[in-house]
XYZ file of C-alpha atoms in Angstrom:
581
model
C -23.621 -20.437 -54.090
C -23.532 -16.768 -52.992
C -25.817 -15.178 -51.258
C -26.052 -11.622 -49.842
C -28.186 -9.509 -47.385
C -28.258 -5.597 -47.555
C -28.975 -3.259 -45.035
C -27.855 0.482 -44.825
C -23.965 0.614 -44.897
C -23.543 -3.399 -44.434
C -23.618 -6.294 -46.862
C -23.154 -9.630 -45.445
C -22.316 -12.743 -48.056
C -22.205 -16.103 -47.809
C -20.148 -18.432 -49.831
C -21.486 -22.131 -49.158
C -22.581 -25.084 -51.188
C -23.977 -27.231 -48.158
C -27.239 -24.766 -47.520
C -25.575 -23.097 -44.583
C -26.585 -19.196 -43.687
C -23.704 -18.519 -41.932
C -21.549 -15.129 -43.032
C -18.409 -16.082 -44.777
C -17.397 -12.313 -45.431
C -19.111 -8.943 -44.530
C -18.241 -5.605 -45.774
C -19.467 -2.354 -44.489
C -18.464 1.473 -45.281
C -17.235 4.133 -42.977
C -17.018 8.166 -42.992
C -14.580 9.254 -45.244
C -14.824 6.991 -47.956
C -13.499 4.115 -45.656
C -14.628 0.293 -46.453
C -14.328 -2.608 -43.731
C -14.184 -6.233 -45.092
C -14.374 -8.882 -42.550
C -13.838 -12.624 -42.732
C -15.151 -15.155 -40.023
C -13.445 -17.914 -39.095
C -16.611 -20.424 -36.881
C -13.687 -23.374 -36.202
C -11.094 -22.701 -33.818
C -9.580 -23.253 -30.862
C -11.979 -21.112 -28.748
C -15.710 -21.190 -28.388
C -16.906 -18.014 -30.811
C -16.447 -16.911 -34.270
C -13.132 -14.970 -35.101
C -13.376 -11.872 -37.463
C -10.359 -11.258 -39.714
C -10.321 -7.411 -40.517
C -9.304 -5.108 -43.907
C -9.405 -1.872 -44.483
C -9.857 -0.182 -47.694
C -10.319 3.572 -48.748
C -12.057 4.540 -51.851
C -10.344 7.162 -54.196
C -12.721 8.039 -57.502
C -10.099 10.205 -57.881
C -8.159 7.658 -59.667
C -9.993 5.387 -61.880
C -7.565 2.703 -62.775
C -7.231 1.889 -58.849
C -10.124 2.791 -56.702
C -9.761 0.923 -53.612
C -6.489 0.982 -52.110
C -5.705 -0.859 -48.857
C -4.164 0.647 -45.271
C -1.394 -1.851 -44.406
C -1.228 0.448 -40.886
C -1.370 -2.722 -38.653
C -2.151 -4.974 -41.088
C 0.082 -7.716 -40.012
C -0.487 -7.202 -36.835
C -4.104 -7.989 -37.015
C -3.164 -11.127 -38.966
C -1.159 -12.398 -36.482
C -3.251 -11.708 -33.834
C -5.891 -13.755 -35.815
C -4.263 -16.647 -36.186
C -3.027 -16.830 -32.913
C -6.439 -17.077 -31.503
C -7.124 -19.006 -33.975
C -4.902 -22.097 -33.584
C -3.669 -21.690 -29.903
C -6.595 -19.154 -28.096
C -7.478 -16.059 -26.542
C -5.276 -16.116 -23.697
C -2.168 -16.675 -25.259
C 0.276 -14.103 -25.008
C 3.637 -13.953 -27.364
C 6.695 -14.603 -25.748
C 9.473 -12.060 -25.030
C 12.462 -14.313 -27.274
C 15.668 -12.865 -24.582
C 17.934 -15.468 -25.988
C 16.466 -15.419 -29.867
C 14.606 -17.311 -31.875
C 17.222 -20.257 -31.949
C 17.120 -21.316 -28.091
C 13.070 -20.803 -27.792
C 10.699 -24.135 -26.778
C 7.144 -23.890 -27.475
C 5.530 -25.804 -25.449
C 2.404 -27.246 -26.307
C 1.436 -28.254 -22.656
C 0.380 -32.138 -21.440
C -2.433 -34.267 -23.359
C -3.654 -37.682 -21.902
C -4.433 -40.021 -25.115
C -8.232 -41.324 -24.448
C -9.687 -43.622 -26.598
C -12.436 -41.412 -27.840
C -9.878 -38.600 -29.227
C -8.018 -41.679 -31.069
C -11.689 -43.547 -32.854
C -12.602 -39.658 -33.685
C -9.596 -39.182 -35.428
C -9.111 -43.120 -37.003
C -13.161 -42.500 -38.712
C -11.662 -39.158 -40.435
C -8.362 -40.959 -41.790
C -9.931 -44.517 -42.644
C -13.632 -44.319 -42.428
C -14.072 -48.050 -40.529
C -11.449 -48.906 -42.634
C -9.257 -49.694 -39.430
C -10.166 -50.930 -36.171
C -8.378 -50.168 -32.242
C -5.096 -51.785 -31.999
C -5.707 -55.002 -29.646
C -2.465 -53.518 -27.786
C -3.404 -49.740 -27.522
C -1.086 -48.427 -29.662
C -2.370 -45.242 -31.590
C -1.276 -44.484 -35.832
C 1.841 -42.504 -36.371
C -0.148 -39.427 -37.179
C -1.831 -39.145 -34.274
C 1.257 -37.348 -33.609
C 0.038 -34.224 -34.815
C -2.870 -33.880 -32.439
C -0.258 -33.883 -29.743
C 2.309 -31.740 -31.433
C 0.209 -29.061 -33.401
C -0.493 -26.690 -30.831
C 3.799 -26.525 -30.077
C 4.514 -26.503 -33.468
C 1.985 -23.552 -34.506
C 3.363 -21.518 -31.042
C 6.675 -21.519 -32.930
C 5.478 -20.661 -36.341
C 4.219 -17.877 -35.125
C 6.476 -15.931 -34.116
C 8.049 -15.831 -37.480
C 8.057 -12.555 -39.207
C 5.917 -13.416 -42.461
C 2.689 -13.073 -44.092
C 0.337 -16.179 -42.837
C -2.321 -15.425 -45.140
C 0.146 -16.816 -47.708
C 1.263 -19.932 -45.346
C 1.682 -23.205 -47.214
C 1.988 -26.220 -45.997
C 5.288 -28.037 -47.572
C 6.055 -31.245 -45.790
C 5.805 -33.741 -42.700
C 8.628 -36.260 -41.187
C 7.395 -38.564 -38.339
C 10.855 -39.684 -36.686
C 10.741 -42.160 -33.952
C 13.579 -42.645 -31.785
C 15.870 -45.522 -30.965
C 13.663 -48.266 -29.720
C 10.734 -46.677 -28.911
C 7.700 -47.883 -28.793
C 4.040 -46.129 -29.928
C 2.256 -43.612 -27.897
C -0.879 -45.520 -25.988
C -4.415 -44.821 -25.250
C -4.026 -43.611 -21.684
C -0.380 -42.429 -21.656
C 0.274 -38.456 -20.798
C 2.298 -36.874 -23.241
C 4.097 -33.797 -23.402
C 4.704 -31.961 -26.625
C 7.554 -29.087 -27.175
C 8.687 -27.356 -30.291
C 11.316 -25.197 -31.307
C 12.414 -23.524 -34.679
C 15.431 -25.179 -36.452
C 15.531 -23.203 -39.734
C 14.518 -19.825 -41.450
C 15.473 -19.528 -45.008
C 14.984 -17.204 -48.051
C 14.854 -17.403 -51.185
C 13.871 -15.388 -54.620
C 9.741 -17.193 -54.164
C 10.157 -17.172 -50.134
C 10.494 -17.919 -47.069
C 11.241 -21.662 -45.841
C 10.771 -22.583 -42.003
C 11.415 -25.703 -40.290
C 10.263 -26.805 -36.880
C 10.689 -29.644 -34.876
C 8.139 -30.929 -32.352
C 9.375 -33.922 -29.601
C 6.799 -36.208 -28.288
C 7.364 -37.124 -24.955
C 5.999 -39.800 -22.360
C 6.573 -39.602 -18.802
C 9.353 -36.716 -20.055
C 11.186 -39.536 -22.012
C 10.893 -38.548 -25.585
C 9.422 -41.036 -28.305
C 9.214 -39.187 -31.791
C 9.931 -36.260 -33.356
C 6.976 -34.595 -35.854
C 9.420 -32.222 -38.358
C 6.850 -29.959 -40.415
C 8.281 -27.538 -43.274
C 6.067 -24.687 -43.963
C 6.542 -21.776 -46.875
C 5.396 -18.259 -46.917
C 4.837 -17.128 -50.557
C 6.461 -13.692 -51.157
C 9.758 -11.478 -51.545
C 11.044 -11.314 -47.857
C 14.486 -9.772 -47.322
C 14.824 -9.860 -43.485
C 17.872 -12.256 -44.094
C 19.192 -11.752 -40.556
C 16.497 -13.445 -39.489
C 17.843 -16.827 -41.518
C 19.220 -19.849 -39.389
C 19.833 -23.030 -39.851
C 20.671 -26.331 -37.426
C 21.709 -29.370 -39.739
C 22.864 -33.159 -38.966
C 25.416 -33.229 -42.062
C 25.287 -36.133 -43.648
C 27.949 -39.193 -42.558
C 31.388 -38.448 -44.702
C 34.167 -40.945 -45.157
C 37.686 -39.792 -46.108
C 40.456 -42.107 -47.053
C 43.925 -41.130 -48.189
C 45.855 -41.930 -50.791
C 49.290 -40.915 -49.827
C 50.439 -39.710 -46.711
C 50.829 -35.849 -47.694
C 46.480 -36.000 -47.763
C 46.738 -37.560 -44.353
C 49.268 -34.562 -43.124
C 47.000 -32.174 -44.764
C 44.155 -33.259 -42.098
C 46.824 -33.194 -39.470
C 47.285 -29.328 -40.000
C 43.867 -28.342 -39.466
C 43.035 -26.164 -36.358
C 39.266 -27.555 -36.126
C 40.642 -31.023 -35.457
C 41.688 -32.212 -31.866
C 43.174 -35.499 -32.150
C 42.041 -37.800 -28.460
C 45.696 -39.034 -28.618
C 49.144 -38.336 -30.561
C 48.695 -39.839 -34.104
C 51.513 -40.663 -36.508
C 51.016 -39.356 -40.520
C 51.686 -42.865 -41.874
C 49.593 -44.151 -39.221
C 47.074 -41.937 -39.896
C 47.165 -42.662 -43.990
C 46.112 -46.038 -43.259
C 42.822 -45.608 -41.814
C 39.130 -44.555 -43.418
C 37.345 -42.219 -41.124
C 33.864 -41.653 -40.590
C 32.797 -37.749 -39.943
C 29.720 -37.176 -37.913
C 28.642 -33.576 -38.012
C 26.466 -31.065 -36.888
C 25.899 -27.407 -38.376
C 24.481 -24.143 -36.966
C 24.741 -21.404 -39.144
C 23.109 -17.862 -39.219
C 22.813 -14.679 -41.377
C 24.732 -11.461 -41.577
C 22.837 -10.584 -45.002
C 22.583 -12.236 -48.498
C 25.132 -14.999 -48.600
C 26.916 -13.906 -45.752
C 27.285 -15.457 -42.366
C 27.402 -13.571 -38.927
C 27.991 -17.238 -37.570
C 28.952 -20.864 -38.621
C 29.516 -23.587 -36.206
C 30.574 -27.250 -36.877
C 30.999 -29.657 -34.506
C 31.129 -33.687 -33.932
C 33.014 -36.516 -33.528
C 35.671 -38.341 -36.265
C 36.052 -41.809 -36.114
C 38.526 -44.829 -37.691
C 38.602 -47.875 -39.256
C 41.752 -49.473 -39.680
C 42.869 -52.208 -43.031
C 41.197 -55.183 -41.570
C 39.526 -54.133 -38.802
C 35.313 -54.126 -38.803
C 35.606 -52.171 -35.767
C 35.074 -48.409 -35.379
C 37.220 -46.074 -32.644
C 36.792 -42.550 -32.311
C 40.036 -40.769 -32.850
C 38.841 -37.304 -32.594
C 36.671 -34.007 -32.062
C 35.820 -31.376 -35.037
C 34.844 -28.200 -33.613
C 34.402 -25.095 -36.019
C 33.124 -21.269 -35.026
C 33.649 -18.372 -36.906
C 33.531 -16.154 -34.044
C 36.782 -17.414 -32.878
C 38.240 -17.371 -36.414
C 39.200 -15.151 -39.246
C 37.458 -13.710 -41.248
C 34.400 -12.839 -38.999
C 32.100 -13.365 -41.172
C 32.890 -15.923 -43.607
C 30.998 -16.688 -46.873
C 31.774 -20.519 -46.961
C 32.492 -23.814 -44.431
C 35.848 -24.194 -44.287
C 35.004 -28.029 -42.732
C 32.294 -28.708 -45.140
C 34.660 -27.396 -47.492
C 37.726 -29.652 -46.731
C 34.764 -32.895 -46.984
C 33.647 -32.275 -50.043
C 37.040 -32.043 -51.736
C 38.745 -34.926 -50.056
C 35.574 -37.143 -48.421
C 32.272 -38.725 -50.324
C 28.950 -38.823 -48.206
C 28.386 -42.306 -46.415
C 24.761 -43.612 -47.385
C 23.647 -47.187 -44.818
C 21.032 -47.748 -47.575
C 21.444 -50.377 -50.148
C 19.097 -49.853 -52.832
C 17.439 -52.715 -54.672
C 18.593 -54.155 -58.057
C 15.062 -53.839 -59.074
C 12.653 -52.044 -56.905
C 10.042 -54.149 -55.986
C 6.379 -52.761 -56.554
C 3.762 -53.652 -54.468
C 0.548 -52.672 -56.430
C -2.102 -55.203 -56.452
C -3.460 -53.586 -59.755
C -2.188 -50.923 -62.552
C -4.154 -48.144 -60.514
C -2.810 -48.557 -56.900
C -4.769 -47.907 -53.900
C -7.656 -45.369 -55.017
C -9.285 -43.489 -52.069
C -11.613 -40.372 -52.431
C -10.266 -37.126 -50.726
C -13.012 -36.679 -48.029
C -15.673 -34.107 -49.233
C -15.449 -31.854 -46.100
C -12.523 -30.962 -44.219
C -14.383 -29.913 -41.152
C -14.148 -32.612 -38.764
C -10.432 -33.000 -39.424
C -10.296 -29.842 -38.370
C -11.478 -30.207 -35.412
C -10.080 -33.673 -34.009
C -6.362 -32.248 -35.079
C -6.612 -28.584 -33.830
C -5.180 -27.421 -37.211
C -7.836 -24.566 -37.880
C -6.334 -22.764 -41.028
C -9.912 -21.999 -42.496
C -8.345 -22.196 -46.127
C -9.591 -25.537 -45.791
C -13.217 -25.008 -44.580
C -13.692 -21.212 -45.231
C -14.448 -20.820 -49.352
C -14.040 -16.865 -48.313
C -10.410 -17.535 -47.151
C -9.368 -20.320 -49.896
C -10.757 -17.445 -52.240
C -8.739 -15.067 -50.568
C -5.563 -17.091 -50.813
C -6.196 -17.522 -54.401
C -7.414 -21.101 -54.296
C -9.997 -22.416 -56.290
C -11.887 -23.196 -53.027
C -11.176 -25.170 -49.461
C -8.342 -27.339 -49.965
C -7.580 -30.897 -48.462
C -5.686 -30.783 -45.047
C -1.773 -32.017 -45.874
C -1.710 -33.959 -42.983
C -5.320 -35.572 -43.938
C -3.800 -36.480 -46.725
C -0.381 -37.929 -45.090
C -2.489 -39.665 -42.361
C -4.795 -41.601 -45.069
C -1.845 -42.601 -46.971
C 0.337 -43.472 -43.983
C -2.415 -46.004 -43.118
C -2.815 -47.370 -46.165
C 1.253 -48.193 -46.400
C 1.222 -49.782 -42.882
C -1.949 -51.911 -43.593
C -0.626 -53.076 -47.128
C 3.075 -53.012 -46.075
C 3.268 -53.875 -42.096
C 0.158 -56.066 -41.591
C -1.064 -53.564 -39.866
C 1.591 -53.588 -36.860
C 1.689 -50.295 -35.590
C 5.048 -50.663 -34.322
C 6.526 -51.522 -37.503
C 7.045 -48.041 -38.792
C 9.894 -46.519 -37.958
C 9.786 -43.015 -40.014
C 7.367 -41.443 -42.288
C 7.685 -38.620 -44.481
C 5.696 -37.017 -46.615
C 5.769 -33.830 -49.483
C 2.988 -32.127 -50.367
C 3.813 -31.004 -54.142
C -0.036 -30.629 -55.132
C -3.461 -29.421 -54.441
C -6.040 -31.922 -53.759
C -9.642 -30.861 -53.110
C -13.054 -32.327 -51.517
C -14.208 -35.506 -53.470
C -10.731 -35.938 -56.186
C -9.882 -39.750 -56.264
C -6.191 -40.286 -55.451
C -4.308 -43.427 -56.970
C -1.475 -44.464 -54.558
C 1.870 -46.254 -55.896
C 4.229 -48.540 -53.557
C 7.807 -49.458 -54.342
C 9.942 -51.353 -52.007
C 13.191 -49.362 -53.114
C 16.414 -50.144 -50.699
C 16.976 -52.101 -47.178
C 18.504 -50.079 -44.732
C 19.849 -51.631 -41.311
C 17.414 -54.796 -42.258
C 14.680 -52.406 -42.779
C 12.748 -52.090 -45.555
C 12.325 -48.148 -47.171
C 9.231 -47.870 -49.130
C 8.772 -45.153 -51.712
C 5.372 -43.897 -52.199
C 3.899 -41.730 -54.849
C 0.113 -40.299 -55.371
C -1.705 -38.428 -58.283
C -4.990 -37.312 -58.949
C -6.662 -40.255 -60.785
C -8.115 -37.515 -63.781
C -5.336 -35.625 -64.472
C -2.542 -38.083 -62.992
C -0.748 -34.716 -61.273
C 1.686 -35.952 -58.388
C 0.346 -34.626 -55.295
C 2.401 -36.170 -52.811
C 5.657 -37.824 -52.832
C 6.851 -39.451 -49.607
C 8.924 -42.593 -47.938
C 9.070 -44.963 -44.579
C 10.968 -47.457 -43.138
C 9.536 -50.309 -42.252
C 10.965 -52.989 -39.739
C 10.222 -56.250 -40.894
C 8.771 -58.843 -38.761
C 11.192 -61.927 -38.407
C 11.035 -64.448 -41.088
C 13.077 -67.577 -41.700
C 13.477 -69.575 -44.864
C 14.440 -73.192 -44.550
C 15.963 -74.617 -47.835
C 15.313 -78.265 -48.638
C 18.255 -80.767 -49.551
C 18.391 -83.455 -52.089
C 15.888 -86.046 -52.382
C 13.209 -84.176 -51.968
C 13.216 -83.276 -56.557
C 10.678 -84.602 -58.562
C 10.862 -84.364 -62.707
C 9.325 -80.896 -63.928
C 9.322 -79.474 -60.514
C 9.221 -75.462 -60.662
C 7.229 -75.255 -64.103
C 4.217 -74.713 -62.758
C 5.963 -71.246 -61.200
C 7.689 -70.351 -64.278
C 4.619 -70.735 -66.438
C 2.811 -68.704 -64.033
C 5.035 -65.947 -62.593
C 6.931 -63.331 -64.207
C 8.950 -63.418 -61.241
C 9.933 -66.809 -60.822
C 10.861 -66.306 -64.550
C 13.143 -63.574 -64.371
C 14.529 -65.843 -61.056
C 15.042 -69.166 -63.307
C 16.221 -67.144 -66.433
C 19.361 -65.751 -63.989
C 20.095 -68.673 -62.669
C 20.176 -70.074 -66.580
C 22.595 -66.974 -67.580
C 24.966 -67.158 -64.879
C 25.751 -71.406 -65.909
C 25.334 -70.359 -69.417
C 28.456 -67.633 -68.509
C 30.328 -70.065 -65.944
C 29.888 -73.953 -67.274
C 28.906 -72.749 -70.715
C 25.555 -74.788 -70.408
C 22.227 -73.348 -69.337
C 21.212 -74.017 -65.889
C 17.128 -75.588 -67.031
C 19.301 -78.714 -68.447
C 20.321 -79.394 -64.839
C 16.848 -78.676 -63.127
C 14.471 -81.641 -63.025
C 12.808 -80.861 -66.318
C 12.112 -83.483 -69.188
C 15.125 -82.643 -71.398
C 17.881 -83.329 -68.520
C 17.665 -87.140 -69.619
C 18.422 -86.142 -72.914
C 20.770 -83.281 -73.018
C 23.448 -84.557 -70.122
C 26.099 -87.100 -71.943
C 29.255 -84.534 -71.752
C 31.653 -87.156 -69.461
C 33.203 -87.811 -66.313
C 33.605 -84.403 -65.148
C 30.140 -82.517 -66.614
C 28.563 -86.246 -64.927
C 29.987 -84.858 -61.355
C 28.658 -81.202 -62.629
C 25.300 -82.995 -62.867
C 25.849 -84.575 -59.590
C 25.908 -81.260 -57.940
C 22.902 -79.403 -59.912
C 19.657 -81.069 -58.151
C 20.996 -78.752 -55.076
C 20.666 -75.811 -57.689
C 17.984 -76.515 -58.346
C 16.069 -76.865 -55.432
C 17.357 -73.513 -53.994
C 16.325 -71.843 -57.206
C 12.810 -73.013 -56.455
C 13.030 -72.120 -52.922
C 14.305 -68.535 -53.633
C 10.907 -68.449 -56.125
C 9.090 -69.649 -53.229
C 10.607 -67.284 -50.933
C 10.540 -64.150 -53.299
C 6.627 -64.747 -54.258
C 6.329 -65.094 -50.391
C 7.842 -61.935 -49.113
C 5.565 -60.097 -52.057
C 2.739 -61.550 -50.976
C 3.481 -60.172 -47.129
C 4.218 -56.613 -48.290
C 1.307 -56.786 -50.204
């Protein structure tokens, strides 16, 4: 609904569907054929309404474009806006002496009470989830903690925020730490670790650490794109783990070739043949920044190279890479020449071991269908993120949007729930990392289907692949992953004695996937004796179909143990589904 009110020069408008009267937009005229449009913004992080100002000037002059707009300050008035906005009135923009690169946001101390943590579990799970009996707070509460350091460091990127979307989430929690608690103090700070162009726009990357008593517990890693042709390419940086690389050699002369590079410093004298027979493990780290366009004014890569010798499980680091084109020729180089030498000679090290076949862990065809929540406002206000393209029709009309769009990290935090309470048993210490892509729009009141797949192990972890579309049109809007540390389980298998005819039937009848367990177990004797493995297993037809001798009699002998572990690995498979689901 849109309403308007006239009076002299001023029209004010308001774009609502809930009843409200309060001015979305406003637009008044000034001397000289001057026109003032205003947007208010009623939720953020002060205590009055922000105005978000455009100026226009009216030329009848030329018909086919009346109104042009005065881009004089323009930018600077957006920025200004969103900085009170999502941080306040008070703060003032940093002087950045040592560049973008080196700067902390910090997002200042916050003591976890259990109101702030049942005001933001009703807006993700609507009494769907109760406290945790130990304390511990979800994942995403992260994000309350973190927002105001990550939005400190947005901002002082050069780009357009009226075109800022949202692109994706990581929750990264370090090496054995546990969840943030109701009562702890944390500390948040946040610094920049990429700027990126391309042809659509600009990429950025910050990372946010979580801290407890100044001992860090998680990292929250947002990605956020600025629609638009931007060609401030000096501005571009970018701070990478590389991926682990292994190298092995094949002859000596590939060893000698490594030997002759000036970015390796070996800890200790090391022989070429000695050196030939050994795999080594690369562990990198990458800063690079722009001159222009596909040039660098600086690329540095550094780490740590270690061996593994024929027979050895062991690892020993052997020695240091360190890389920087300020120190080498040509100054400003188009190309790694580390990188380079790893992907010729090397292959990238993955610890994950995917699944045969991934396991899903649907209940039904559909998934897990939740509503989006019809109103974003209270979300808005328990996480501190403020953009008003999600309560503000005026600004989601602005931004070209169809209207107020579902927060991204809403989204994340409803899904993220609904993995740990169908895949963890609700252990909030189980989840280890959690990220999620935001690759679609979702809007107040759309009912989103989500899919489960337990995909690979990794480190005895399991990774779980998750996938949601809109339940109308079935459009992905949202692709993510987590690791999952499984709680301790032991399966005892039984001996002999314990077999009974027909035992397991009632599972293979029943169960697709005791089937496909039984039918492998036939293929590989089928393959390897040259009988199928069912003759063996205490079913009817092994009285009738074992008469092959002395030798197949001592085959038979054997088989009952088969076949009990077959029906314990049903047991155990049907199990472990019914846990993860």
């Amino acid at each position: 609904m849109i309403t308007d009110k006239l009076r002299h020069n001023y029209v004010s408008i308001t774009m609502s569907s809930n009843g409200t009267t309060q001015t979305d937009l406003s637009i008044a005229t000034e001397p000289g054929n001057k026109i003032i449009l205003r947007m208010y913004a009623y939720q953020n992080a002060g205590t009055e309404p922000l105005t978000l100002e455009f100026r226009f000037s009216y030329h009848p002059e030329t018909p086919h474009s009346l109104l042009h707009e005065d881009n004089e300050g323009r930018t600077e008035r957006i920025v200004d806006f969103y900085k009170k906005l999502w941080v306040g009135k008070s703060y003032k923009t940093p002087v950045l002496s040592g560049g973008r690169q080196s700067y902390k946001a910090n997002g200042g101390e916050l003591t976890i009470t259990q109101d702030m943590v049942d005001k933001f579990m009703a807006t993700i799970g609507g009494g769907m989830r109760h406290a945790d009996k130990e304390g511990f707070v979800p994942m995403d509460f992260a994000i309350v903690v973190g927002w105001k350091a990550i939005m400190k460091a947005l901002l002082l990127v050069q780009a357009d925020l009226l075109k800022l979307v949202h692109l994706s989430n990581k929750f990264r929690m370090h090496c054995d730490a546990a969840p943030l608690r109701v009562g702890e103090k944390t500390e948040s700070f946040a610094r920049t670790t990429s700027i990126s162009i391309s042809d659509s726009g600009k990429t950025v990357e910050v990372c946010a650490t979580i801290s407890r008593n100044h001992v860090p517990v998680m990292d929250v890693i947002s990605e956020f794109f600025y629609k638009g042709t931007y060609t401030d390419f000096a501005e571009c940086f970018t701070n990478k783990k590389e991926n682990l690389r292994e190298v092995s050699f094949s002859s000596p002369s590939l060893a000698n070739l490594l030997l002759s590079k000036e970015w390796v410093t070996w800890t200790e004298h090391v022989e070429v043949d000695e050196l030939a027979e050994k795999t080594l493990t690369f562990e990198l780290e990458t800063f690079s920044s722009l001159k222009s366009k596909g040039v660098f004014s600086r690329l540095r890569t550094s780490g740590r190279v270690f061996a593994t010798a024929k027979g050895s499980k062991g690892m020993q680091e052997i020695a240091t890479v360190h890389y920087d084109s300020i120190s080498a020729a040509p100054p400003h180089p188009t190309s790694n020449p580390v990188l380079g030498y790893l992907e010729r000679h090397g292959k990238v090290v993955s610890k994950r071991v995917l699944l045969e076949r991934p396991i899903c862990l649907d209940t039904v065809e559909d998934g897990f269908v939740f509503a989006a929540p019809a109103s974003n406002a209270e979300y808005s206000r328990v996480s501190q993120d403020f953009n008003p393209i999600h309560v503000s029709p005026a600004f989601a009309k602005y931004a070209g949007l169809p209207g107020p769009i579902t927060h991204g990290m809403h989204t994340s935090a409803i899904i993220r729930s609904i993995t740990e309470m169908r895949c963890a048993e609700n252990n909030l210490s189980s989840m280890r990392n959690f990220s999620a892509s935001f690759v679609g729009m979702i809007r107040g009141g759309d009912s989103i289907e989500v899919h489960l797949d337990h995909v690979a192990m990794l480190a005895g972890n399991k990774i779980i692949k998750i996938e949601a579309r809109n339940a109308a049109s079935q459009e992905k809007v949202f692709v993510g992953e987590c690791e999952i540390e499984p709680i301790e389980t032991a399966y005892i298998f039984t001996g002999q004695g314990s077999q009974e005819l027909g035992m397991g039937m009632d599972l293979y009848e029943t169960s697709s996937a005791a089937r496909q367990v039984w039918d492998r177990a036939d293929k590989h004797f089928d393959g390897t004796y040259g009988k199928h493995f069912s003759i063996f297993a205490p079913f009817p037809r092994l009285q009738s179909d074992v008469h092959q001798g002395f030798a197949f009699q001592i085959l038979c002998a054997r088989t009952p143990s088969h076949s009990l572990f077959t029906l314990a690995v049903n047991a155990a498979q049907l199990s472990a589904r019914t846990i993860c689901a």
